CSV table of C-alpha atoms in Angstrom, one decimal:
chain,number,residue,atom,x,y,z
G,1,UNK,CA,-32.0,-4.2,16.4
G,2,UNK,CA,-30.9,-1.3,14.2
G,3,UNK,CA,-27.5,-2.6,13.2
G,4,UNK,CA,-26.2,-3.4,9.8
G,5,UNK,CA,-24.7,-6.8,10.8
G,6,UNK,CA,-27.0,-9.6,9.8
G,7,UNK,CA,-26.3,-12.0,12.6
G,8,UNK,CA,-27.1,-11.0,16.1
G,9,UNK,CA,-27.0,-13.8,18.6
G,10,UNK,CA,-28.2,-13.3,22.2
G,11,UNK,CA,-26.5,-15.4,24.9
G,12,UNK,CA,-24.6,-15.3,28.1
G,13,UNK,CA,-20.9,-14.8,28.8
G,14,UNK,CA,-19.4,-18.3,29.5
G,15,UNK,CA,-15.8,-17.4,30.0
G,16,UNK,CA,-13.3,-14.5,29.8
G,17,UNK,CA,-9.6,-15.3,29.2
G,18,UNK,CA,-7.3,-12.3,29.4
G,19,UNK,CA,-4.3,-12.0,27.1
G,20,UNK,CA,-1.7,-9.2,27.1
G,21,UNK,CA,-3.8,-6.8,25.1
G,22,UNK,CA,-7.0,-8.6,24.2
G,23,UNK,CA,-9.4,-11.0,25.9
G,24,UNK,CA,-11.1,-14.1,24.5
G,25,UNK,CA,-14.8,-14.0,25.3
G,26,UNK,CA,-16.9,-17.1,24.9
G,27,UNK,CA,-20.6,-16.5,24.7
G,28,UNK,CA,-23.0,-19.4,25.1
G,29,UNK,CA,-25.9,-19.1,22.7
G,30,UNK,CA,-28.4,-21.8,23.5
G,31,UNK,CA,-25.7,-24.4,24.0
G,32,UNK,CA,-23.5,-23.2,21.0
G,33,UNK,CA,-20.3,-21.5,22.0
G,34,UNK,CA,-19.3,-18.4,20.0
G,35,UNK,CA,-15.8,-17.2,20.7
G,36,UNK,CA,-14.7,-13.6,20.2
G,37,UNK,CA,-11.5,-11.6,20.7
G,38,UNK,CA,-11.9,-8.0,21.9
G,39,UNK,CA,-9.6,-5.6,23.7
G,40,UNK,CA,-9.3,-5.7,27.4
G,41,UNK,CA,-10.4,-2.0,27.4
G,42,UNK,CA,-13.7,-3.1,25.7
G,43,UNK,CA,-14.2,-5.8,28.3
G,44,UNK,CA,-13.9,-3.2,31.0
G,45,UNK,CA,-16.0,-0.7,29.1
G,46,UNK,CA,-18.9,-3.2,28.7
G,47,UNK,CA,-18.5,-4.5,32.2
G,48,UNK,CA,-18.4,-8.0,30.9
G,49,UNK,CA,-18.6,-10.8,33.5
G,50,UNK,CA,-19.3,-14.5,33.4
G,51,UNK,CA,-23.0,-15.0,33.4
G,52,UNK,CA,-23.9,-11.6,32.0
G,53,UNK,CA,-26.2,-11.5,29.0
G,54,UNK,CA,-24.4,-10.3,25.8
G,55,UNK,CA,-24.8,-10.3,22.0
G,56,UNK,CA,-22.5,-11.9,19.5
G,57,UNK,CA,-22.6,-9.8,16.4
G,58,UNK,CA,-21.3,-11.3,13.2
G,59,UNK,CA,-21.2,-9.7,9.7
G,60,UNK,CA,-22.2,-12.1,6.9
G,61,UNK,CA,-18.9,-12.0,5.2
G,62,UNK,CA,-17.2,-13.3,8.3
G,63,UNK,CA,-19.3,-16.5,8.4
G,64,UNK,CA,-17.7,-19.6,6.9
G,65,UNK,CA,-19.8,-22.6,6.0
G,66,UNK,CA,-18.7,-26.3,6.1
G,67,UNK,CA,-20.5,-29.6,5.7
G,68,UNK,CA,-19.7,-33.1,7.1
N,1,UNK,CA,4.0,17.2,-22.0
N,2,UNK,CA,7.6,18.0,-23.2
N,3,UNK,CA,9.3,16.9,-20.0
N,4,UNK,CA,7.6,13.6,-19.6
N,5,UNK,CA,8.5,9.9,-19.7
N,6,UNK,CA,5.7,9.0,-22.2
N,7,UNK,CA,4.5,5.5,-22.8
N,8,UNK,CA,2.1,4.7,-25.6
N,9,UNK,CA,2.6,1.1,-26.6
N,10,UNK,CA,1.2,-2.4,-26.7
N,11,UNK,CA,2.9,-5.7,-26.2
N,12,UNK,CA,1.4,-8.9,-27.4
N,13,UNK,CA,2.3,-12.4,-26.3
N,14,UNK,CA,1.5,-15.5,-28.4
N,15,UNK,CA,-1.7,-16.9,-26.9
N,16,UNK,CA,-1.5,-14.5,-24.0
N,17,UNK,CA,-3.1,-11.3,-23.0
N,18,UNK,CA,-2.0,-8.0,-24.6
N,19,UNK,CA,-0.4,-5.4,-22.4
N,20,UNK,CA,-1.3,-1.8,-23.2
N,21,UNK,CA,0.4,1.2,-21.6
N,22,UNK,CA,-0.7,4.8,-22.0
N,23,UNK,CA,1.0,6.8,-19.4
N,24,UNK,CA,2.9,10.1,-18.9
N,25,UNK,CA,5.1,10.7,-16.0
N,26,UNK,CA,6.4,14.2,-15.3
N,27,UNK,CA,10.2,14.1,-15.0
N,28,UNK,CA,10.6,17.7,-13.8
N,29,UNK,CA,9.3,17.1,-10.2
N,30,UNK,CA,10.7,13.7,-9.5
N,31,UNK,CA,8.2,11.5,-7.8
N,32,UNK,CA,7.9,7.9,-7.0
N,33,UNK,CA,5.2,6.1,-9.1
N,34,UNK,CA,4.0,2.7,-8.0
N,35,UNK,CA,2.8,0.3,-10.7
N,36,UNK,CA,0.2,-1.6,-8.6
N,37,UNK,CA,-1.8,-4.6,-9.5
N,38,UNK,CA,-2.2,-8.3,-9.1
N,39,UNK,CA,0.6,-10.7,-10.2
N,40,UNK,CA,0.7,-11.5,-13.9
N,41,UNK,CA,-0.9,-8.3,-15.0
N,42,UNK,CA,2.0,-7.0,-17.0
N,43,UNK,CA,3.7,-4.7,-14.6
N,44,UNK,CA,7.2,-6.1,-14.9
N,45,UNK,CA,6.9,-6.3,-18.7
N,46,UNK,CA,6.1,-2.6,-18.7
N,47,UNK,CA,9.3,-1.9,-16.7
N,48,UNK,CA,11.4,-4.0,-19.0
N,49,UNK,CA,10.0,-2.2,-22.1
N,50,UNK,CA,10.9,1.2,-20.5
N,51,UNK,CA,14.4,-0.1,-19.7
N,52,UNK,CA,14.9,-1.4,-23.3
N,53,UNK,CA,15.2,-5.0,-22.2
N,54,UNK,CA,12.1,-5.8,-24.4
N,55,UNK,CA,10.5,-4.1,-27.4
N,56,UNK,CA,6.9,-3.2,-27.6
N,57,UNK,CA,4.8,-4.7,-30.4
N,58,UNK,CA,3.4,-1.4,-31.4
N,59,UNK,CA,3.8,2.2,-30.2
N,60,UNK,CA,6.5,4.2,-28.5
N,61,UNK,CA,8.6,5.1,-25.4
N,62,UNK,CA,9.8,8.7,-25.1
N,63,UNK,CA,11.9,10.4,-22.5
N,64,UNK,CA,11.6,14.2,-22.8
N,65,UNK,CA,12.8,15.0,-26.4
N,66,UNK,CA,14.4,11.5,-26.9
N,67,UNK,CA,12.6,8.6,-28.6
N,68,UNK,CA,13.7,5.4,-26.9
N,69,UNK,CA,11.5,3.2,-28.9
N,70,UNK,CA,9.2,3.7,-31.8
N,71,UNK,CA,8.1,0.6,-33.7
N,72,UNK,CA,6.6,2.4,-36.7
N,73,UNK,CA,9.9,4.3,-37.2
N,74,UNK,CA,12.1,1.3,-36.5
N,75,UNK,CA,13.7,3.0,-33.4
N,76,UNK,CA,15.0,1.0,-30.5
N,77,UNK,CA,17.7,2.6,-28.3
N,78,UNK,CA,19.8,0.3,-26.2
N,79,UNK,CA,19.4,0.0,-22.4
N,80,UNK,CA,22.8,1.6,-22.0
N,81,UNK,CA,22.0,4.6,-24.1
N,82,UNK,CA,18.8,5.2,-22.2
N,83,UNK,CA,20.7,5.3,-18.9
N,84,UNK,CA,17.9,3.7,-17.0
N,85,UNK,CA,18.6,2.0,-13.6
N,86,UNK,CA,16.9,-1.3,-13.1
N,87,UNK,CA,16.8,-3.0,-9.7
N,88,UNK,CA,15.8,-6.6,-10.2
N,89,UNK,CA,13.6,-8.5,-7.9
N,90,UNK,CA,16.4,-10.8,-6.8
N,91,UNK,CA,19.0,-7.9,-6.9
N,92,UNK,CA,21.2,-9.9,-9.4
N,93,UNK,CA,24.4,-9.2,-7.6
N,94,UNK,CA,27.6,-10.9,-9.0
N,95,UNK,CA,28.3,-13.6,-6.4
N,96,UNK,CA,32.1,-13.7,-7.2
N,97,UNK,CA,32.6,-10.0,-6.7
N,98,UNK,CA,32.9,-8.1,-3.4
N,99,UNK,CA,30.5,-5.4,-2.5
N,100,UNK,CA,32.8,-2.6,-3.8
N,101,UNK,CA,33.5,-4.4,-7.0
N,102,UNK,CA,29.8,-5.0,-7.5
N,103,UNK,CA,29.1,-1.3,-7.2
N,104,UNK,CA,32.1,-0.4,-9.4
N,105,UNK,CA,31.0,-2.9,-12.1
N,106,UNK,CA,29.5,-0.4,-14.5
N,107,UNK,CA,32.2,2.2,-14.0
N,108,UNK,CA,35.0,0.4,-16.0
N,109,UNK,CA,35.1,3.2,-18.5
N,110,UNK,CA,35.5,5.9,-15.8
N,111,UNK,CA,39.0,7.0,-14.7
N,112,UNK,CA,40.1,4.8,-11.8
N,113,UNK,CA,40.2,7.7,-9.2
N,114,UNK,CA,36.8,8.9,-10.2
N,115,UNK,CA,35.3,5.4,-10.0
N,116,UNK,CA,36.8,4.9,-6.6
N,117,UNK,CA,35.4,8.2,-5.4
N,118,UNK,CA,32.0,7.3,-6.7
N,119,UNK,CA,32.1,3.9,-5.0
N,120,UNK,CA,33.2,5.4,-1.7
N,121,UNK,CA,30.4,7.9,-1.9
N,122,UNK,CA,27.8,5.2,-2.5
N,123,UNK,CA,29.2,3.0,0.3
N,124,UNK,CA,28.8,5.9,2.7
N,125,UNK,CA,25.4,6.9,1.4
N,126,UNK,CA,24.0,3.4,1.9
N,127,UNK,CA,25.9,2.7,5.1
N,128,UNK,CA,28.0,-0.1,3.6
N,129,UNK,CA,31.5,1.1,4.5
N,130,UNK,CA,32.2,-1.9,6.8
N,131,UNK,CA,31.0,-4.4,4.2
N,132,UNK,CA,33.1,-3.3,1.2
N,133,UNK,CA,35.2,-6.4,1.0
N,134,UNK,CA,32.4,-8.9,1.7
N,135,UNK,CA,30.8,-11.1,-0.9
N,136,UNK,CA,27.0,-11.2,-1.6
N,137,UNK,CA,26.7,-14.6,0.2
N,138,UNK,CA,27.9,-12.9,3.4
N,139,UNK,CA,25.3,-10.2,3.3
N,140,UNK,CA,21.7,-10.1,4.8
N,141,UNK,CA,18.8,-9.5,2.5
N,142,UNK,CA,18.6,-5.8,3.4
N,143,UNK,CA,22.3,-5.3,2.8
N,144,UNK,CA,22.1,-7.0,-0.6
N,145,UNK,CA,19.3,-4.6,-1.5
N,146,UNK,CA,21.5,-1.6,-0.5
N,147,UNK,CA,24.4,-2.9,-2.6
N,148,UNK,CA,22.1,-3.5,-5.6
N,149,UNK,CA,20.7,0.0,-5.3
N,150,UNK,CA,24.2,1.5,-5.0
N,151,UNK,CA,25.4,-0.4,-8.0
N,152,UNK,CA,22.4,0.9,-10.0
N,153,UNK,CA,22.9,4.5,-8.9
N,154,UNK,CA,26.7,4.4,-9.8
N,155,UNK,CA,25.7,4.9,-13.4
N,156,UNK,CA,23.7,8.0,-12.6
N,157,UNK,CA,20.5,6.8,-14.2
N,158,UNK,CA,18.0,9.3,-15.5
N,159,UNK,CA,15.1,7.0,-14.5
N,160,UNK,CA,15.1,4.3,-11.8
N,161,UNK,CA,13.0,1.2,-12.1
N,162,UNK,CA,12.5,-1.2,-9.2
N,163,UNK,CA,10.8,-4.6,-9.6
N,164,UNK,CA,9.2,-5.8,-6.4
N,165,UNK,CA,12.2,-4.4,-4.4
N,166,UNK,CA,11.1,-5.9,-1.0
N,167,UNK,CA,9.8,-9.3,-2.2
N,168,UNK,CA,13.2,-11.1,-1.6
N,169,UNK,CA,13.1,-10.1,2.1
N,170,UNK,CA,11.5,-11.9,5.0
N,171,UNK,CA,8.6,-10.2,6.8
N,172,UNK,CA,10.4,-8.4,9.7
N,173,UNK,CA,13.3,-7.3,7.4
N,174,UNK,CA,10.9,-6.0,4.8
N,175,UNK,CA,9.2,-3.8,7.3
N,176,UNK,CA,12.5,-2.4,8.5
N,177,UNK,CA,13.9,-1.9,5.0
N,178,UNK,CA,10.7,-0.3,3.7
N,179,UNK,CA,11.2,2.9,5.7
N,180,UNK,CA,14.9,3.2,4.8
N,181,UNK,CA,14.1,2.6,1.1
N,182,UNK,CA,11.4,5.2,1.1
N,183,UNK,CA,13.9,7.8,2.6
N,184,UNK,CA,16.6,7.0,0.0
N,185,UNK,CA,14.3,7.0,-3.0
N,186,UNK,CA,13.0,10.4,-2.1
N,187,UNK,CA,16.5,11.9,-2.0
N,188,UNK,CA,17.5,10.8,-5.5
N,189,UNK,CA,15.9,13.5,-7.5
N,190,UNK,CA,15.0,11.3,-10.5
N,191,UNK,CA,11.7,9.8,-11.5
N,192,UNK,CA,11.2,6.3,-10.1
N,193,UNK,CA,8.8,3.5,-11.0
N,194,UNK,CA,8.3,0.7,-8.6
N,195,UNK,CA,6.4,-2.5,-9.3
N,196,UNK,CA,4.5,-4.0,-6.4
N,197,UNK,CA,1.4,-6.0,-5.7
N,198,UNK,CA,1.6,-5.1,-2.0
N,199,UNK,CA,-0.7,-2.4,-0.8
N,200,UNK,CA,1.4,-1.5,2.2
N,201,UNK,CA,4.5,-1.1,0.0
N,202,UNK,CA,2.5,1.0,-2.4
N,203,UNK,CA,1.4,3.4,0.3
N,204,UNK,CA,4.7,3.5,2.1
N,205,UNK,CA,6.9,4.1,-1.1
N,206,UNK,CA,4.7,5.8,-3.7
N,207,UNK,CA,3.7,9.4,-4.3
N,208,UNK,CA,1.7,8.4,-7.3
N,209,UNK,CA,0.1,5.2,-8.4
N,210,UNK,CA,-0.8,3.6,-11.7
N,211,UNK,CA,-3.2,0.8,-11.1
N,212,UNK,CA,-2.9,-2.1,-13.6
N,213,UNK,CA,-5.2,-5.0,-14.2
N,214,UNK,CA,-5.3,-7.5,-17.1
N,215,UNK,CA,-2.6,-5.7,-19.0
N,216,UNK,CA,-4.1,-2.2,-18.8
N,217,UNK,CA,-3.5,0.9,-16.8
N,218,UNK,CA,-6.9,1.6,-15.2
N,219,UNK,CA,-6.0,4.8,-13.3
N,220,UNK,CA,-3.0,7.0,-12.6
N,221,UNK,CA,-2.8,9.7,-9.8
N,222,UNK,CA,-1.7,10.5,-6.3
N,223,UNK,CA,-1.8,7.4,-4.1
N,224,UNK,CA,-4.3,8.7,-1.6
N,225,UNK,CA,-6.6,10.0,-4.4
N,226,UNK,CA,-6.6,6.5,-6.0
N,227,UNK,CA,-7.7,4.9,-2.8
N,228,UNK,CA,-10.2,7.7,-1.9
N,229,UNK,CA,-11.7,8.0,-5.4
N,230,UNK,CA,-11.1,4.9,-7.4
N,231,UNK,CA,-12.2,5.7,-11.0
N,232,UNK,CA,-14.4,2.6,-11.2
N,233,UNK,CA,-15.2,-0.7,-9.6
N,234,UNK,CA,-12.3,-2.5,-11.2
N,235,UNK,CA,-9.9,-0.1,-9.6
N,236,UNK,CA,-11.7,-0.4,-6.2
N,237,UNK,CA,-11.4,-4.1,-6.5
N,238,UNK,CA,-7.7,-4.0,-7.4
N,239,UNK,CA,-6.7,-1.6,-4.6
N,240,UNK,CA,-8.9,-3.6,-2.2
N,241,UNK,CA,-9.4,-0.9,0.4
N,242,UNK,CA,-11.9,1.9,0.4
N,243,UNK,CA,-10.8,4.3,3.0
N,244,UNK,CA,-7.2,5.6,3.1
N,245,UNK,CA,-6.8,8.9,5.0
N,246,UNK,CA,-3.8,10.8,6.4
N,247,UNK,CA,-3.5,10.8,10.1
N,248,UNK,CA,-1.2,11.5,13.0
N,249,UNK,CA,-0.2,9.0,15.6
N,250,UNK,CA,-0.7,10.4,19.1
N,251,UNK,CA,0.5,7.5,21.3
N,252,UNK,CA,1.2,3.8,21.4
N,253,UNK,CA,0.5,1.9,24.6
N,254,UNK,CA,-0.3,-1.7,25.5
N,255,UNK,CA,-0.3,-2.7,21.8
N,256,UNK,CA,-2.9,-0.1,20.9
N,257,UNK,CA,-2.3,3.1,19.0
N,258,UNK,CA,-4.3,6.3,19.2
N,259,UNK,CA,-4.4,8.2,16.0
N,260,UNK,CA,-6.1,11.4,15.0
N,261,UNK,CA,-7.7,12.0,11.6
N,262,UNK,CA,-8.8,15.6,11.4
N,263,UNK,CA,-10.9,16.0,14.6
N,264,UNK,CA,-11.6,12.3,14.8
N,265,UNK,CA,-9.8,10.1,17.3
N,266,UNK,CA,-9.3,6.5,16.4
N,267,UNK,CA,-7.9,3.4,18.1
N,268,UNK,CA,-5.8,1.0,16.0
N,269,UNK,CA,-3.7,-2.0,16.4
N,270,UNK,CA,-0.1,-0.9,16.6
N,271,UNK,CA,1.4,-4.1,15.0
N,272,UNK,CA,4.4,-3.4,12.9
N,273,UNK,CA,4.3,0.4,13.3
N,274,UNK,CA,7.7,2.0,13.8
N,275,UNK,CA,7.7,3.8,17.2
N,276,UNK,CA,9.3,7.0,15.8
N,277,UNK,CA,6.7,7.5,13.1
N,278,UNK,CA,3.9,10.0,13.7
N,279,UNK,CA,2.6,10.5,10.2
N,280,UNK,CA,0.5,7.6,9.0
N,281,UNK,CA,-2.1,6.5,6.5
N,282,UNK,CA,-5.2,5.2,8.2
N,283,UNK,CA,-6.7,2.3,6.2
N,284,UNK,CA,-10.2,0.9,6.8
N,285,UNK,CA,-11.9,-1.7,4.6
N,286,UNK,CA,-15.5,-1.1,3.8
N,287,UNK,CA,-16.4,-4.7,4.8
N,288,UNK,CA,-15.1,-4.0,8.4
N,289,UNK,CA,-17.5,-1.1,9.1
N,290,UNK,CA,-20.7,-1.8,11.0
N,291,UNK,CA,-23.5,0.8,11.1
N,292,UNK,CA,-25.8,1.3,14.0
N,293,UNK,CA,-28.9,3.6,14.0
N,294,UNK,CA,-30.3,5.1,17.2
N,295,UNK,CA,-29.0,4.1,20.6
N,296,UNK,CA,-30.4,0.5,20.8
N,297,UNK,CA,-26.8,-0.8,20.6
N,298,UNK,CA,-25.3,1.9,22.7
N,299,UNK,CA,-22.8,-0.4,24.3
N,300,UNK,CA,-20.6,-2.6,22.0
N,301,UNK,CA,-17.0,-3.8,22.0
N,302,UNK,CA,-15.6,-1.9,18.9
N,303,UNK,CA,-13.3,0.8,20.2
N,304,UNK,CA,-14.2,3.1,17.3
N,305,UNK,CA,-17.7,4.5,17.3
N,306,UNK,CA,-17.9,7.4,15.0
N,307,UNK,CA,-21.0,9.6,14.6
N,308,UNK,CA,-21.5,9.9,10.9
N,309,UNK,CA,-23.8,11.3,8.2
N,310,UNK,CA,-24.9,9.2,5.2
N,311,UNK,CA,-23.8,11.0,2.0
N,312,UNK,CA,-24.7,8.4,-0.6
N,313,UNK,CA,-25.8,4.8,-1.2
N,314,UNK,CA,-24.5,3.1,-4.3
N,315,UNK,CA,-25.8,-0.3,-5.4
N,316,UNK,CA,-23.1,-2.9,-6.2
N,317,UNK,CA,-24.9,-6.2,-7.1
N,318,UNK,CA,-26.4,-7.6,-3.9
N,319,UNK,CA,-24.5,-5.1,-1.8
N,320,UNK,CA,-24.7,-1.4,-1.1
N,321,UNK,CA,-21.7,0.8,-0.7
N,322,UNK,CA,-22.5,3.6,1.8
N,323,UNK,CA,-20.5,6.8,1.6
N,324,UNK,CA,-20.3,8.4,5.0
N,325,UNK,CA,-18.9,11.6,6.5
N,326,UNK,CA,-17.5,10.8,10.0
N,327,UNK,CA,-15.2,13.8,10.0
N,328,UNK,CA,-13.4,12.2,7.1
N,329,UNK,CA,-14.8,10.2,4.1
N,330,UNK,CA,-15.6,6.6,5.1
N,331,UNK,CA,-17.0,3.7,3.0
N,332,UNK,CA,-19.1,0.9,4.4
N,333,UNK,CA,-20.3,-2.2,2.5
N,334,UNK,CA,-23.7,-3.5,3.5
N,335,UNK,CA,-26.2,-6.1,2.2
N,336,UNK,CA,-29.4,-4.8,0.7
N,337,UNK,CA,-31.4,-6.3,3.6
N,338,UNK,CA,-29.3,-4.5,6.1
N,339,UNK,CA,-29.9,-1.2,4.2
N,340,UNK,CA,-33.6,-1.9,4.2
N,341,UNK,CA,-33.8,-2.6,7.9
N,342,UNK,CA,-31.8,0.5,8.8
N,343,UNK,CA,-34.0,2.5,6.3
N,344,UNK,CA,-30.8,4.3,5.2
N,345,UNK,CA,-31.0,7.4,3.1
N,346,UNK,CA,-28.7,10.3,2.4
N,347,UNK,CA,-28.6,12.8,5.3
N,348,UNK,CA,-29.3,10.2,8.0
N,349,UNK,CA,-27.2,10.3,11.2
N,350,UNK,CA,-25.7,7.0,12.1
N,351,UNK,CA,-22.9,5.5,14.2
N,352,UNK,CA,-20.1,3.8,12.3
N,353,UNK,CA,-18.3,1.1,14.3
N,354,UNK,CA,-14.9,-0.4,13.5
N,355,UNK,CA,-12.8,-2.7,15.6
N,356,UNK,CA,-9.4,-1.4,16.5
N,357,UNK,CA,-7.5,-4.4,14.8
N,358,UNK,CA,-9.4,-3.4,11.6
N,359,UNK,CA,-7.9,0.1,11.5
N,360,UNK,CA,-4.6,-0.5,9.8
N,361,UNK,CA,-1.8,2.1,10.0
N,362,UNK,CA,0.9,2.5,7.3
N,363,UNK,CA,3.9,4.9,7.9
N,364,UNK,CA,3.6,8.0,5.7
N,365,UNK,CA,6.7,9.9,4.6
N,366,UNK,CA,5.8,13.5,5.1
N,367,UNK,CA,9.0,14.7,3.5
N,368,UNK,CA,7.9,13.5,0.1
N,369,UNK,CA,4.6,15.2,-0.3
N,370,UNK,CA,3.8,18.7,-0.1
N,371,UNK,CA,0.5,17.0,-0.5
N,372,UNK,CA,0.9,15.3,2.9
N,373,UNK,CA,-0.5,18.3,4.5
N,374,UNK,CA,-2.9,18.9,1.6
N,375,UNK,CA,-4.3,15.7,2.9
N,376,UNK,CA,-5.6,17.9,5.6
N,377,UNK,CA,-8.4,18.2,3.0
N,378,UNK,CA,-8.7,14.5,3.5
N,379,UNK,CA,-8.5,14.8,7.2
């Protein structure tokens, strides 16, 4: 994948919850849920639907790390 | 420069860092200069030394042909003789005096009729007519600021200094007052220095910016130039945003703004943007830019997908700063591994993607800068 972001996770769209302007998209990546907020226009543009394959793309500076 | 407010001093504190100022501000074409930098870096001390409220340890302060302070020559002119207006962070209104008496406070040596005329003029100018008999405790934060500004201007200062003028206001009030304050300041016709550590305030209020860090002035120049061409990495870190370009707002609908920069159309979040403001600064952090090569990632959620050309790659520790031309200069910050995988080199064509909420719009006062449209060179 020729993209500068270091984390590219393939999964399927588990849920789409529309807000006034944005939608919350949950992507299931091998049992781990990744939540994202994108504009409703982007949801339409990408034709996102529950069950559709999609990638979650995360830049390294947006990843927080915690331990138990 | 004969017509400058010239600063060339140091100020030492026992056990603390030394503050060093070397700055000339042209007083012939009055502009608003923002002293910008993190808290505790000496910005307020610099203002207080200009005002005469503190003395430098070494060096001088000059205003045109007058020497206001010169340690080697034993000169220290009083604040009153300097005729400098100082707007304190908390406004420092007299709580036991009404609005009109606060404004008139410094006019005790003027003939009564003349003082009354001056106060009336300032009440009108700052839309305080209905509040003249009220006391500070009965005023909102924005009204207190207007009274403080009116009181400062009653003495017809030759230079106006404002220390964090919006910090005493809550968030929504601050946004409303910021636009008004910018308008008033640019009608005064005197040089103005404003201390702030808030980037939005700096952009909204300033024509020029002096970036301070650890007691030193690192760079001085037009605001947009500082953001566009920080002199070094320290300045880039202090200003904290790499791309600031002038743009024009086309429309706001459903919480999203459409803004044009040169020929490039961008989507942005319209949070906190006044509806009647069409001239804006468009701000994009380098960390928020994602680069895509080829069409393998043709469909993605970011609203802004800008065909760009790589102009330069600059190593910064483990990261690379990529200078792009996407119709305007744009910076991206990538890891070395990402650069390697993309095989980036100058001249490459690439897509720069930015999510709309990461495109920040700041109102831009076009009245103040003939440069506003010279930012067409930016655009």
